[in-house]
PDB file of C-alpha atoms in Angstrom:
ATOM      1  CA  UNK A  30     228.117  85.245-108.810  1.00 56.00           C
ATOM      2  CA  UNK A  31     230.337  87.638-106.939  1.00 83.00           C
ATOM      3  CA  UNK A  32     229.809  91.375-106.593  1.00 92.00           C
ATOM      4  CA  UNK A  33     233.407  91.597-105.329  1.00 94.00           C
ATOM      5  CA  UNK A  34     234.717  89.914-108.497  1.00 96.00           C
ATOM      6  CA  UNK A  35     232.796  92.308-110.723  1.00 95.00           C
ATOM      7  CA  UNK A  36     234.082  95.296-108.738  1.00 94.00           C
ATOM      8  CA  UNK A  37     237.646  94.038-109.025  1.00 94.00           C
ATOM      9  CA  UNK A  38     237.409  93.647-112.804  1.00 95.00           C
ATOM     10  CA  UNK A  39     235.769  97.064-113.143  1.00 95.00           C
ATOM     11  CA  UNK A  40     238.538  98.699-111.099  1.00 94.00           C
ATOM     12  CA  UNK A  41     241.245  96.999-113.154  1.00 93.00           C
ATOM     13  CA  UNK A  42     239.736  98.265-116.395  1.00 95.00           C
ATOM     14  CA  UNK A  43     239.483 101.808-114.995  1.00 94.00           C
ATOM     15  CA  UNK A  44     243.168 102.092-114.146  1.00 90.00           C
ATOM     16  CA  UNK A  45     244.533 105.402-115.479  1.00 85.00           C
ATOM     17  CA  UNK A  46     245.962 105.321-118.990  1.00 78.00           C
ATOM     18  CA  UNK A  47     248.781 107.517-120.348  1.00 74.00           C
ATOM     19  CA  UNK A  48     247.471 111.002-121.070  1.00 73.00           C
ATOM     20  CA  UNK A  49     247.159 112.500-124.524  1.00 76.00           C
ATOM     21  CA  UNK A  50     246.517 110.834-127.868  1.00 83.00           C
ATOM     22  CA  UNK A  51     248.181 107.481-128.421  1.00 90.00           C
ATOM     23  CA  UNK A  52     249.661 106.242-131.661  1.00 94.00           C
ATOM     24  CA  UNK A  53     248.313 103.132-133.335  1.00 97.00           C
ATOM     25  CA  UNK A  54     251.367 101.180-132.220  1.00 96.00           C
ATOM     26  CA  UNK A  55     250.880 102.322-128.619  1.00 95.00           C
ATOM     27  CA  UNK A  56     247.231 101.234-128.738  1.00 95.00           C
ATOM     28  CA  UNK A  57     248.251  97.847-130.109  1.00 97.00           C
ATOM     29  CA  UNK A  58     250.925  97.391-127.463  1.00 96.00           C
ATOM     30  CA  UNK A  59     248.516  98.362-124.688  1.00 95.00           C
ATOM     31  CA  UNK A  60     245.917  95.879-125.902  1.00 96.00           C
ATOM     32  CA  UNK A  61     248.520  93.095-126.092  1.00 97.00           C
ATOM     33  CA  UNK A  62     249.554  93.847-122.508  1.00 95.00           C
ATOM     34  CA  UNK A  63     245.955  93.788-121.280  1.00 95.00           C
ATOM     35  CA  UNK A  64     245.062  90.529-122.989  1.00 97.00           C
ATOM     36  CA  UNK A  65     248.289  88.878-121.846  1.00 96.00           C
ATOM     37  CA  UNK A  66     246.823  89.051-118.328  1.00 95.00           C
ATOM     38  CA  UNK A  67     243.925  86.771-119.279  1.00 96.00           C
ATOM     39  CA  UNK A  68     243.920  83.083-118.415  1.00 95.00           C
ATOM     40  CA  UNK A  69     244.549  80.529-121.159  1.00 96.00           C
ATOM     41  CA  UNK A  70     243.296  77.063-120.194  1.00 96.00           C
ATOM     42  CA  UNK A  71     245.494  73.994-119.934  1.00 95.00           C
ATOM     43  CA  UNK A  72     244.967  71.053-122.254  1.00 95.00           C
ATOM     44  CA  UNK A  73     245.159  72.875-125.572  1.00 97.00           C
ATOM     45  CA  UNK A  74     247.852  73.242-128.204  1.00 97.00           C
ATOM     46  CA  UNK A  75     248.348  75.869-130.877  1.00 98.00           C
ATOM     47  CA  UNK A  76     249.823  75.673-134.359  1.00 97.00           C
ATOM     48  CA  UNK A  77     250.571  78.536-136.715  1.00 98.00           C
ATOM     49  CA  UNK A  78     248.975  77.975-140.084  1.00 98.00           C
ATOM     50  CA  UNK A  79     247.326  79.915-142.921  1.00 98.00           C
ATOM     51  CA  UNK A  80     243.729  80.229-144.030  1.00 98.00           C
ATOM     52  CA  UNK A  81     242.431  82.121-147.021  1.00 97.00           C
ATOM     53  CA  UNK A  82     245.826  83.638-147.694  1.00 97.00           C
ATOM     54  CA  UNK A  83     246.177  85.054-144.176  1.00 98.00           C
ATOM     55  CA  UNK A  84     248.085  83.820-141.126  1.00 98.00           C
ATOM     56  CA  UNK A  85     245.927  81.944-138.656  1.00 98.00           C
ATOM     57  CA  UNK A  86     246.258  80.103-135.377  1.00 98.00           C
ATOM     58  CA  UNK A  87     244.833  76.606-135.050  1.00 98.00           C
ATOM     59  CA  UNK A  88     243.802  75.799-131.493  1.00 98.00           C
ATOM     60  CA  UNK A  89     242.856  72.245-130.562  1.00 97.00           C
ATOM     61  CA  UNK A  90     242.624  69.963-127.532  1.00 96.00           C
ATOM     62  CA  UNK A  91     245.791  68.065-126.575  1.00 94.00           C
ATOM     63  CA  UNK A  92     243.933  64.782-126.961  1.00 92.00           C
ATOM     64  CA  UNK A  93     242.693  65.591-130.457  1.00 88.00           C
ATOM     65  CA  UNK A  94     239.572  67.436-131.611  1.00 90.00           C
ATOM     66  CA  UNK A  95     236.023  66.217-131.911  1.00 88.00           C
ATOM     67  CA  UNK A  96     233.903  66.959-134.953  1.00 88.00           C
ATOM     68  CA  UNK A  97     233.345  70.544-135.981  1.00 94.00           C
ATOM     69  CA  UNK A  98     235.432  73.662-136.559  1.00 97.00           C
ATOM     70  CA  UNK A  99     235.145  77.036-134.863  1.00 98.00           C
ATOM     71  CA  UNK A 100     236.152  79.902-137.170  1.00 98.00           C
ATOM     72  CA  UNK A 101     237.118  82.640-134.703  1.00 98.00           C
ATOM     73  CA  UNK A 102     237.433  86.389-135.339  1.00 99.00           C
ATOM     74  CA  UNK A 103     239.342  88.367-132.696  1.00 98.00           C
ATOM     75  CA  UNK A 104     238.372  91.753-131.307  1.00 98.00           C
ATOM     76  CA  UNK A 105     240.237  95.034-131.250  1.00 98.00           C
ATOM     77  CA  UNK A 106     238.148  97.661-133.006  1.00 98.00           C
ATOM     78  CA  UNK A 107     239.525  96.590-136.405  1.00 98.00           C
ATOM     79  CA  UNK A 108     242.726  98.432-135.404  1.00 98.00           C
ATOM     80  CA  UNK A 109     244.479  96.147-132.914  1.00 98.00           C
ATOM     81  CA  UNK A 110     244.326  92.558-131.716  1.00 98.00           C
ATOM     82  CA  UNK A 111     245.420  89.213-133.123  1.00 98.00           C
ATOM     83  CA  UNK A 112     244.767  85.496-132.719  1.00 98.00           C
ATOM     84  CA  UNK A 113     247.226  85.582-129.813  1.00 98.00           C
ATOM     85  CA  UNK A 114     245.362  88.325-127.920  1.00 98.00           C
ATOM     86  CA  UNK A 115     242.144  86.303-128.270  1.00 98.00           C
ATOM     87  CA  UNK A 116     243.702  83.027-127.144  1.00 98.00           C
ATOM     88  CA  UNK A 117     241.976  83.055-123.762  1.00 97.00           C
ATOM     89  CA  UNK A 118     238.614  83.110-125.566  1.00 98.00           C
ATOM     90  CA  UNK A 119     239.404  80.605-128.309  1.00 98.00           C
ATOM     91  CA  UNK A 120     241.208  78.383-125.825  1.00 98.00           C
ATOM     92  CA  UNK A 121     238.253  78.245-123.456  1.00 98.00           C
ATOM     93  CA  UNK A 122     235.822  77.514-126.290  1.00 98.00           C
ATOM     94  CA  UNK A 123     238.064  74.720-127.558  1.00 98.00           C
ATOM     95  CA  UNK A 124     238.552  73.284-124.074  1.00 97.00           C
ATOM     96  CA  UNK A 125     234.821  73.309-123.426  1.00 97.00           C
ATOM     97  CA  UNK A 126     233.570  72.036-126.792  1.00 96.00           C
ATOM     98  CA  UNK A 127     236.398  69.698-127.780  1.00 96.00           C
ATOM     99  CA  UNK A 128     236.281  71.131-131.315  1.00 96.00           C
ATOM    100  CA  UNK A 129     239.254  72.773-133.008  1.00 97.00           C
ATOM    101  CA  UNK A 130     239.314  76.485-133.796  1.00 98.00           C
ATOM    102  CA  UNK A 131     240.949  78.550-136.501  1.00 98.00           C
ATOM    103  CA  UNK A 132     241.602  82.130-135.390  1.00 98.00           C
ATOM    104  CA  UNK A 133     242.164  84.414-138.384  1.00 98.00           C
ATOM    105  CA  UNK A 134     244.779  87.179-138.403  1.00 98.00           C
ATOM    106  CA  UNK A 135     242.774  89.496-140.655  1.00 98.00           C
ATOM    107  CA  UNK A 136     244.231  92.785-141.868  1.00 98.00           C
ATOM    108  CA  UNK A 137     243.862  95.826-139.629  1.00 98.00           C
ATOM    109  CA  UNK A 138     243.072  99.496-140.101  1.00 98.00           C
ATOM    110  CA  UNK A 139     244.272 102.158-140.635  1.00 98.00           C
ATOM    111  CA  UNK A 140     246.663 100.381-143.001  1.00 98.00           C
ATOM    112  CA  UNK A 141     243.832  98.231-144.352  1.00 98.00           C
ATOM    113  CA  UNK A 142     240.411  99.860-143.845  1.00 98.00           C
ATOM    114  CA  UNK A 143     236.946  98.513-144.671  1.00 98.00           C
ATOM    115  CA  UNK A 144     236.263  96.085-146.281  1.00 98.00           C
ATOM    116  CA  UNK A 145     239.672  94.395-145.846  1.00 98.00           C
ATOM    117  CA  UNK A 146     238.718  92.559-142.637  1.00 98.00           C
ATOM    118  CA  UNK A 147     235.539  91.122-144.179  1.00 98.00           C
ATOM    119  CA  UNK A 148     237.406  90.142-147.348  1.00 98.00           C
ATOM    120  CA  UNK A 149     239.895  88.205-145.207  1.00 98.00           C
ATOM    121  CA  UNK A 150     237.357  86.453-142.990  1.00 98.00           C
ATOM    122  CA  UNK A 151     235.242  85.508-145.998  1.00 98.00           C
ATOM    123  CA  UNK A 152     238.354  84.125-147.736  1.00 98.00           C
ATOM    124  CA  UNK A 153     239.132  82.082-144.632  1.00 98.00           C
ATOM    125  CA  UNK A 154     235.621  80.601-144.629  1.00 98.00           C
ATOM    126  CA  UNK A 155     235.814  79.890-148.348  1.00 98.00           C
ATOM    127  CA  UNK A 156     239.154  78.132-147.785  1.00 98.00           C
ATOM    128  CA  UNK A 157     237.596  75.818-145.190  1.00 98.00           C
ATOM    129  CA  UNK A 158     234.828  74.956-147.640  1.00 98.00           C
ATOM    130  CA  UNK A 159     237.348  74.370-150.446  1.00 97.00           C
ATOM    131  CA  UNK A 160     239.185  71.952-148.159  1.00 96.00           C
ATOM    132  CA  UNK A 161     236.031  69.876-148.002  1.00 96.00           C
ATOM    133  CA  UNK A 162     234.751  70.908-144.567  1.00 96.00           C
ATOM    134  CA  UNK A 163     230.996  70.599-144.243  1.00 96.00           C
ATOM    135  CA  UNK A 164     229.425  74.025-143.572  1.00 96.00           C
ATOM    136  CA  UNK A 165     226.993  72.361-141.181  1.00 95.00           C
ATOM    137  CA  UNK A 166     229.992  71.497-138.993  1.00 96.00           C
ATOM    138  CA  UNK A 167     231.503  75.015-139.079  1.00 97.00           C
ATOM    139  CA  UNK A 168     230.503  77.706-136.596  1.00 98.00           C
ATOM    140  CA  UNK A 169     231.504  81.376-136.478  1.00 98.00           C
ATOM    141  CA  UNK A 170     232.534  82.947-133.171  1.00 98.00           C
ATOM    142  CA  UNK A 171     234.106  86.255-132.274  1.00 98.00           C
ATOM    143  CA  UNK A 172     234.359  89.085-129.794  1.00 98.00           C
ATOM    144  CA  UNK A 173     233.822  92.855-130.096  1.00 98.00           C
ATOM    145  CA  UNK A 174     234.782  93.846-133.657  1.00 98.00           C
ATOM    146  CA  UNK A 175     235.221  90.135-134.319  1.00 98.00           C
ATOM    147  CA  UNK A 176     231.730  89.550-132.975  1.00 98.00           C
ATOM    148  CA  UNK A 177     230.538  91.981-135.609  1.00 98.00           C
ATOM    149  CA  UNK A 178     232.514  90.041-138.200  1.00 98.00           C
ATOM    150  CA  UNK A 179     230.578  86.862-137.376  1.00 98.00           C
ATOM    151  CA  UNK A 180     227.503  88.657-138.716  1.00 98.00           C
ATOM    152  CA  UNK A 181     229.018  90.600-141.620  1.00 98.00           C
ATOM    153  CA  UNK A 182     231.025  87.590-142.822  1.00 98.00           C
ATOM    154  CA  UNK A 183     227.782  85.613-142.844  1.00 98.00           C
ATOM    155  CA  UNK A 184     226.128  88.392-144.857  1.00 98.00           C
ATOM    156  CA  UNK A 185     229.035  88.390-147.321  1.00 98.00           C
ATOM    157  CA  UNK A 186     228.938  84.593-147.602  1.00 98.00           C
ATOM    158  CA  UNK A 187     225.213  84.643-148.348  1.00 98.00           C
ATOM    159  CA  UNK A 188     225.685  87.383-150.953  1.00 97.00           C
ATOM    160  CA  UNK A 189     228.445  85.298-152.555  1.00 97.00           C
ATOM    161  CA  UNK A 190     226.131  82.287-152.807  1.00 97.00           C
ATOM    162  CA  UNK A 191     228.062  80.231-150.251  1.00 98.00           C
ATOM    163  CA  UNK A 192     226.372  77.877-147.810  1.00 97.00           C
ATOM    164  CA  UNK A 193     226.080  79.384-144.350  1.00 98.00           C
ATOM    165  CA  UNK A 194     227.683  78.002-141.183  1.00 98.00           C
ATOM    166  CA  UNK A 195     225.792  76.003-138.586  1.00 97.00           C
ATOM    167  CA  UNK A 196     225.718  78.736-135.933  1.00 98.00           C
ATOM    168  CA  UNK A 197     227.054  82.098-134.779  1.00 98.00           C
ATOM    169  CA  UNK A 198     228.310  83.067-131.319  1.00 98.00           C
ATOM    170  CA  UNK A 199     229.068  86.755-130.767  1.00 98.00           C
ATOM    171  CA  UNK A 200     230.589  88.149-127.571  1.00 98.00           C
ATOM    172  CA  UNK A 201     229.792  91.882-127.109  1.00 98.00           C
ATOM    173  CA  UNK A 202     229.658  92.430-130.867  1.00 98.00           C
ATOM    174  CA  UNK A 203     230.152  95.793-132.532  1.00 98.00           C
ATOM    175  CA  UNK A 204     227.288  95.997-135.020  1.00 98.00           C
ATOM    176  CA  UNK A 205     226.529  99.657-135.654  1.00 98.00           C
ATOM    177  CA  UNK A 206     229.062 102.034-137.187  1.00 98.00           C
ATOM    178  CA  UNK A 207     226.371 104.760-137.166  1.00 98.00           C
ATOM    179  CA  UNK A 208     226.634 104.778-133.332  1.00 98.00           C
ATOM    180  CA  UNK A 209     222.911 105.442-132.960  1.00 97.00           C
ATOM    181  CA  UNK A 210     222.108 103.053-130.104  1.00 98.00           C
ATOM    182  CA  UNK A 211     220.662 104.664-126.985  1.00 98.00           C
ATOM    183  CA  UNK A 212     223.221 102.845-124.844  1.00 98.00           C
ATOM    184  CA  UNK A 213     225.945 104.952-126.459  1.00 98.00           C
ATOM    185  CA  UNK A 214     224.683 107.702-124.151  1.00 97.00           C
ATOM    186  CA  UNK A 215     222.983 105.920-121.271  1.00 98.00           C
ATOM    187  CA  UNK A 216     226.007 103.703-120.537  1.00 98.00           C
ATOM    188  CA  UNK A 217     228.640 106.431-120.921  1.00 96.00           C
ATOM    189  CA  UNK A 218     230.650 106.431-117.679  1.00 96.00           C
ATOM    190  CA  UNK A 219     229.153 103.108-116.603  1.00 97.00           C
ATOM    191  CA  UNK A 220     231.230 101.354-119.278  1.00 97.00           C
ATOM    192  CA  UNK A 221     234.773 100.949-117.878  1.00 97.00           C
ATOM    193  CA  UNK A 222     236.268 100.130-121.279  1.00 95.00           C
ATOM    194  CA  UNK A 223     234.834 102.474-123.906  1.00 95.00           C
ATOM    195  CA  UNK A 224     233.708 106.024-124.412  1.00 95.00           C
ATOM    196  CA  UNK A 225     231.888 107.314-127.471  1.00 96.00           C
ATOM    197  CA  UNK A 226     234.998 109.301-128.384  1.00 95.00           C
ATOM    198  CA  UNK A 227     237.183 106.179-128.237  1.00 94.00           C
ATOM    199  CA  UNK A 228     234.981 104.024-130.458  1.00 97.00           C
ATOM    200  CA  UNK A 229     234.469 106.844-132.916  1.00 96.00           C
ATOM    201  CA  UNK A 230     238.248 107.339-133.109  1.00 96.00           C
ATOM    202  CA  UNK A 231     239.043 103.731-134.008  1.00 97.00           C
ATOM    203  CA  UNK A 232     235.863 103.478-136.072  1.00 97.00           C
ATOM    204  CA  UNK A 233     237.006 106.352-138.265  1.00 98.00           C
ATOM    205  CA  UNK A 234     240.245 104.472-138.989  1.00 98.00           C
ATOM    206  CA  UNK A 235     238.267 101.478-140.202  1.00 98.00           C
ATOM    207  CA  UNK A 236     235.709 103.497-142.155  1.00 98.00           C
ATOM    208  CA  UNK A 237     238.325 105.657-143.906  1.00 98.00           C
ATOM    209  CA  UNK A 238     235.532 107.843-145.233  1.00 97.00           C
ATOM    210  CA  UNK A 239     233.074 105.063-146.095  1.00 98.00           C
ATOM    211  CA  UNK A 240     229.390 105.683-145.390  1.00 98.00           C
ATOM    212  CA  UNK A 241     228.540 103.752-142.199  1.00 98.00           C
ATOM    213  CA  UNK A 242     224.922 103.417-143.340  1.00 98.00           C
ATOM    214  CA  UNK A 243     225.337 100.081-145.085  1.00 98.00           C
ATOM    215  CA  UNK A 244     224.655  96.519-143.920  1.00 98.00           C
ATOM    216  CA  UNK A 245     228.294  95.412-143.797  1.00 98.00           C
ATOM    217  CA  UNK A 246     229.091  98.259-141.391  1.00 98.00           C
ATOM    218  CA  UNK A 247     225.857  98.595-139.415  1.00 98.00           C
ATOM    219  CA  UNK A 248     223.994  95.269-139.552  1.00 98.00           C
ATOM    220  CA  UNK A 249     222.157  95.992-136.290  1.00 98.00           C
ATOM    221  CA  UNK A 250     220.120  98.674-138.037  1.00 98.00           C
ATOM    222  CA  UNK A 251     220.341  97.867-141.754  1.00 98.00           C
ATOM    223  CA  UNK A 252     220.964  94.180-142.469  1.00 98.00           C
ATOM    224  CA  UNK A 253     218.436  91.682-143.791  1.00 98.00           C
ATOM    225  CA  UNK A 254     219.193  88.567-141.744  1.00 98.00           C
ATOM    226  CA  UNK A 255     216.835  86.258-143.613  1.00 97.00           C
ATOM    227  CA  UNK A 256     218.138  82.708-143.737  1.00 97.00           C
ATOM    228  CA  UNK A 257     220.764  83.207-141.042  1.00 98.00           C
ATOM    229  CA  UNK A 258     221.803  80.268-138.865  1.00 98.00           C
ATOM    230  CA  UNK A 259     220.946  80.155-135.148  1.00 98.00           C
ATOM    231  CA  UNK A 260     222.704  82.881-133.171  1.00 98.00           C
ATOM    232  CA  UNK A 261     223.847  83.331-129.577  1.00 98.00           C
ATOM    233  CA  UNK A 262     224.656  86.928-128.639  1.00 98.00           C
ATOM    234  CA  UNK A 263     226.222  87.541-125.228  1.00 98.00           C
ATOM    235  CA  UNK A 264     226.578  91.061-123.858  1.00 98.00           C
ATOM    236  CA  UNK A 265     226.917  92.859-120.527  1.00 98.00           C
ATOM    237  CA  UNK A 266     224.696  95.624-119.198  1.00 98.00           C
ATOM    238  CA  UNK A 267     227.696  97.900-118.538  1.00 98.00           C
ATOM    239  CA  UNK A 268     228.460  98.437-122.232  1.00 98.00           C
ATOM    240  CA  UNK A 269     227.889 101.422-124.482  1.00 98.00           C
ATOM    241  CA  UNK A 270     227.523  98.815-127.271  1.00 98.00           C
ATOM    242  CA  UNK A 271     224.661  97.034-125.464  1.00 98.00           C
ATOM    243  CA  UNK A 272     222.056  98.192-127.973  1.00 98.00           C
ATOM    244  CA  UNK A 273     224.096  96.836-130.881  1.00 98.00           C
ATOM    245  CA  UNK A 274     223.231  93.399-129.538  1.00 98.00           C
ATOM    246  CA  UNK A 275     219.634  94.054-128.561  1.00 98.00           C
ATOM    247  CA  UNK A 276     218.748  95.587-131.927  1.00 98.00           C
ATOM    248  CA  UNK A 277     220.426  92.840-133.946  1.00 98.00           C
ATOM    249  CA  UNK A 278     218.563  90.193-131.937  1.00 98.00           C
ATOM    250  CA  UNK A 279     215.275  91.973-132.666  1.00 98.00           C
ATOM    251  CA  UNK A 280     216.074  92.120-136.396  1.00 98.00           C
ATOM    252  CA  UNK A 281     216.948  88.424-136.397  1.00 98.00           C
ATOM    253  CA  UNK A 282     213.728  87.446-134.625  1.00 98.00           C
ATOM    254  CA  UNK A 283     211.653  89.549-137.008  1.00 98.00           C
ATOM    255  CA  UNK A 284     212.708  87.377-139.966  1.00 98.00           C
ATOM    256  CA  UNK A 285     212.404  84.035-138.197  1.00 98.00           C
ATOM    257  CA  UNK A 286     216.013  83.459-137.153  1.00 98.00           C
ATOM    258  CA  UNK A 287     216.572  81.440-133.976  1.00 98.00           C
ATOM    259  CA  UNK A 288     218.411  83.836-131.671  1.00 98.00           C
ATOM    260  CA  UNK A 289     219.377  83.754-128.015  1.00 98.00           C
ATOM    261  CA  UNK A 290     220.109  87.170-126.501  1.00 98.00           C
ATOM    262  CA  UNK A 291     222.110  86.436-123.350  1.00 98.00           C
ATOM    263  CA  UNK A 292     222.481  89.595-121.223  1.00 98.00           C
ATOM    264  CA  UNK A 293     224.536  89.492-118.012  1.00 98.00           C
ATOM    265  CA  UNK A 294     224.133  92.222-115.393  1.00 97.00           C
ATOM    266  CA  UNK A 295     226.913  94.530-114.248  1.00 97.00           C
ATOM    267  CA  UNK A 296     229.705  93.126-116.390  1.00 97.00           C
ATOM    268  CA  UNK A 297     231.907  94.906-118.960  1.00 97.00           C
ATOM    269  CA  UNK A 298     232.667  94.526-122.636  1.00 98.00           C
ATOM    270  CA  UNK A 299     233.837  90.974-123.545  1.00 98.00           C
ATOM    271  CA  UNK A 300     233.614  89.908-119.911  1.00 98.00           C
ATOM    272  CA  UNK A 301     234.098  86.293-121.058  1.00 98.00           C
ATOM    273  CA  UNK A 302     237.833  87.026-121.318  1.00 97.00           C
ATOM    274  CA  UNK A 303     237.967  87.075-117.516  1.00 97.00           C
ATOM    275  CA  UNK A 304     237.373  83.325-117.203  1.00 97.00           C
ATOM    276  CA  UNK A 305     238.941  82.021-114.039  1.00 94.00           C
ATOM    277  CA  UNK A 306     238.574  85.430-112.370  1.00 95.00           C
ATOM    278  CA  UNK A 307     234.900  86.235-112.872  1.00 97.00           C
ATOM    279  CA  UNK A 308     232.238  83.595-112.237  1.00 97.00           C
ATOM    280  CA  UNK A 309     229.955  85.165-114.829  1.00 97.00           C
ATOM    281  CA  UNK A 310     232.650  84.715-117.467  1.00 98.00           C
ATOM    282  CA  UNK A 311     232.973  80.982-116.856  1.00 98.00           C
ATOM    283  CA  UNK A 312     229.209  80.539-116.799  1.00 98.00           C
ATOM    284  CA  UNK A 313     228.785  82.453-120.064  1.00 98.00           C
ATOM    285  CA  UNK A 314     231.482  80.362-121.761  1.00 98.00           C
ATOM    286  CA  UNK A 315     229.749  77.210-120.536  1.00 98.00           C
ATOM    287  CA  UNK A 316     226.527  78.405-122.151  1.00 98.00           C
ATOM    288  CA  UNK A 317     228.317  79.308-125.376  1.00 98.00           C
ATOM    289  CA  UNK A 318     230.000  75.899-125.534  1.00 97.00           C
ATOM    290  CA  UNK A 319     226.681  74.131-124.915  1.00 97.00           C
ATOM    291  CA  UNK A 320     225.056  76.152-127.718  1.00 98.00           C
ATOM    292  CA  UNK A 321     227.872  75.360-130.154  1.00 96.00           C
ATOM    293  CA  UNK A 322     228.007  71.702-129.203  1.00 92.00           C
ATOM    294  CA  UNK A 323     224.266  71.296-129.692  1.00 93.00           C
ATOM    295  CA  UNK A 324     224.406  72.896-133.133  1.00 92.00           C
ATOM    296  CA  UNK A 325     227.327  70.796-134.313  1.00 88.00           C
ATOM    297  CA  UNK A 326     225.744  67.600-132.973  1.00 70.00           C
ATOM    298  CA  UNK A 327     222.400  68.470-134.536  1.00 62.00           C
ATOM    299  CA  UNK A 328     224.100  69.051-137.877  1.00 56.00           C
ATOM    300  CA  UNK A 329     225.881  65.718-137.533  1.00 52.00           C
ATOM    301  CA  UNK A 330     222.561  63.977-136.855  1.00 52.00           C
ATOM    302  CA  UNK A 331     221.081  65.502-139.989  1.00 45.00           C
ATOM    303  CA  UNK A 332     224.073  64.418-142.053  1.00 45.00           C
ATOM    304  CA  UNK A 333     223.910  60.904-140.643  1.00 44.00           C
ATOM    305  CA  UNK A 334     220.213  60.618-141.460  1.00 46.00           C
ATOM    306  CA  UNK A 335     220.829  61.862-144.994  1.00 47.00           C
ATOM    307  CA  UNK A 336     223.682  59.413-145.439  1.00 43.00           C
ATOM    308  CA  UNK A 337     221.457  56.588-144.222  1.00 43.00           C
ATOM    309  CA  UNK A 338     218.745  57.578-146.680  1.00 49.00           C
ATOM    310  CA  UNK A 339     221.247  57.644-149.561  1.00 44.00           C
ATOM    311  CA  UNK A 340     222.528  54.235-148.519  1.00 37.00           C
ATOM    312  CA  UNK A 341     218.968  52.893-148.393  1.00 45.00           C
ATOM    313  CA  UNK A 342     218.301  54.157-151.914  1.00 48.00           C
ATOM    314  CA  UNK A 343     221.550  52.686-153.235  1.00 40.00           C
ATOM    315  CA  UNK A 344     220.629  49.377-151.630  1.00 37.00           C
ATOM    316  CA  UNK A 345     217.177  49.474-153.232  1.00 43.00           C
ATOM    317  CA  UNK A 346     218.700  50.139-156.644  1.00 39.00           C
ATOM    318  CA  UNK A 347     221.124  47.275-156.132  1.00 37.00           C
ATOM    319  CA  UNK A 348     218.294  44.919-155.169  1.00 35.00           C
ATOM    320  CA  UNK A 349     216.310  45.831-158.257  1.00 43.00           C
ATOM    321  CA  UNK A 350     219.374  45.122-160.403  1.00 42.00           C
ATOM    322  CA  UNK A 351     219.837  41.640-158.907  1.00 36.00           C
ATOM    323  CA  UNK A 352     216.244  40.653-158.233  1.00 44.00           C
ATOM    324  CA  UNK A 353     213.367  42.201-156.339  1.00 37.00           C
ATOM    325  CA  UNK A 354     213.900  40.077-153.210  1.00 36.00           C
ATOM    326  CA  UNK A 355     217.536  41.028-152.890  1.00 37.00           C
ATOM    327  CA  UNK A 356     218.588  37.344-153.124  1.00 33.00           C
ATOM    328  CA  UNK A 357     220.790  35.837-155.845  1.00 34.00           C
ATOM    329  CA  UNK A 358     218.888  35.448-159.125  1.00 32.00           C
ATOM    330  CA  UNK A 359     217.922  31.963-160.114  1.00 30.00           C
TER     331      UNK A 359
END
């Protein structure tokens, strides 16, 4: 781990921005420019596709994917971002796990406020299920607002009676539209990316007057996570959204959900995007890939055992039909 690397990333994120209020289009352009500086790994290929009625980007290894699908939700405060701006993150997960990813281009506020994003991500998940993909081989992953969507999409899927995915990985998730976490104040100024004013500005575009005190907007303080799949939450200590992660992890543990809260010191919001520049980013992605790979493999083992049991029962039925010993009847 390098203190110099962390200082370099912090300084880059603190570079002065144009003064005065920015339009939505200016915010989107600035975010595209920032994320274009992130490293996309070699050995992957991308294909434009559609999922659940929305554009999506399929990302897979050049040599073909292994089992499992990563359904990825990009960050951007529900106002900016796209599958392309998140390609460094999806690409590194794909390169490390060998599984393919679908990154969903969900609708953005202010043109499409809450609950449009959740409607789109839920439709994408439903589409994968309708295509015959086994939910035990699907994992949700996302960063920032998209990290929040991993949780709220799972809530919406459970409420709709759908089977839940095998696992959730959330990078610096936004999980509390009430903005009541203590870190909103204690990390102000330490966070090189966000201020309370900034997140409240974009948050208001997404809320569009909706009450933030509801589970699909503030799961860290209001959601019942009973029955959720195993979760990995990664967050840095230099984030005003730190307590979104810590409180969600506590809620998950309180109802018996397997959860790993992975906190890295002195790193900023979605530090994983700095893979190749920041040692902590590469190490965190390695841990995320290991977690996802274990969950997909474990699900595959369960499916294989179930298939073997069904085959055994079919064989027993067949033997009874032809004679109890299984040999040809006399």
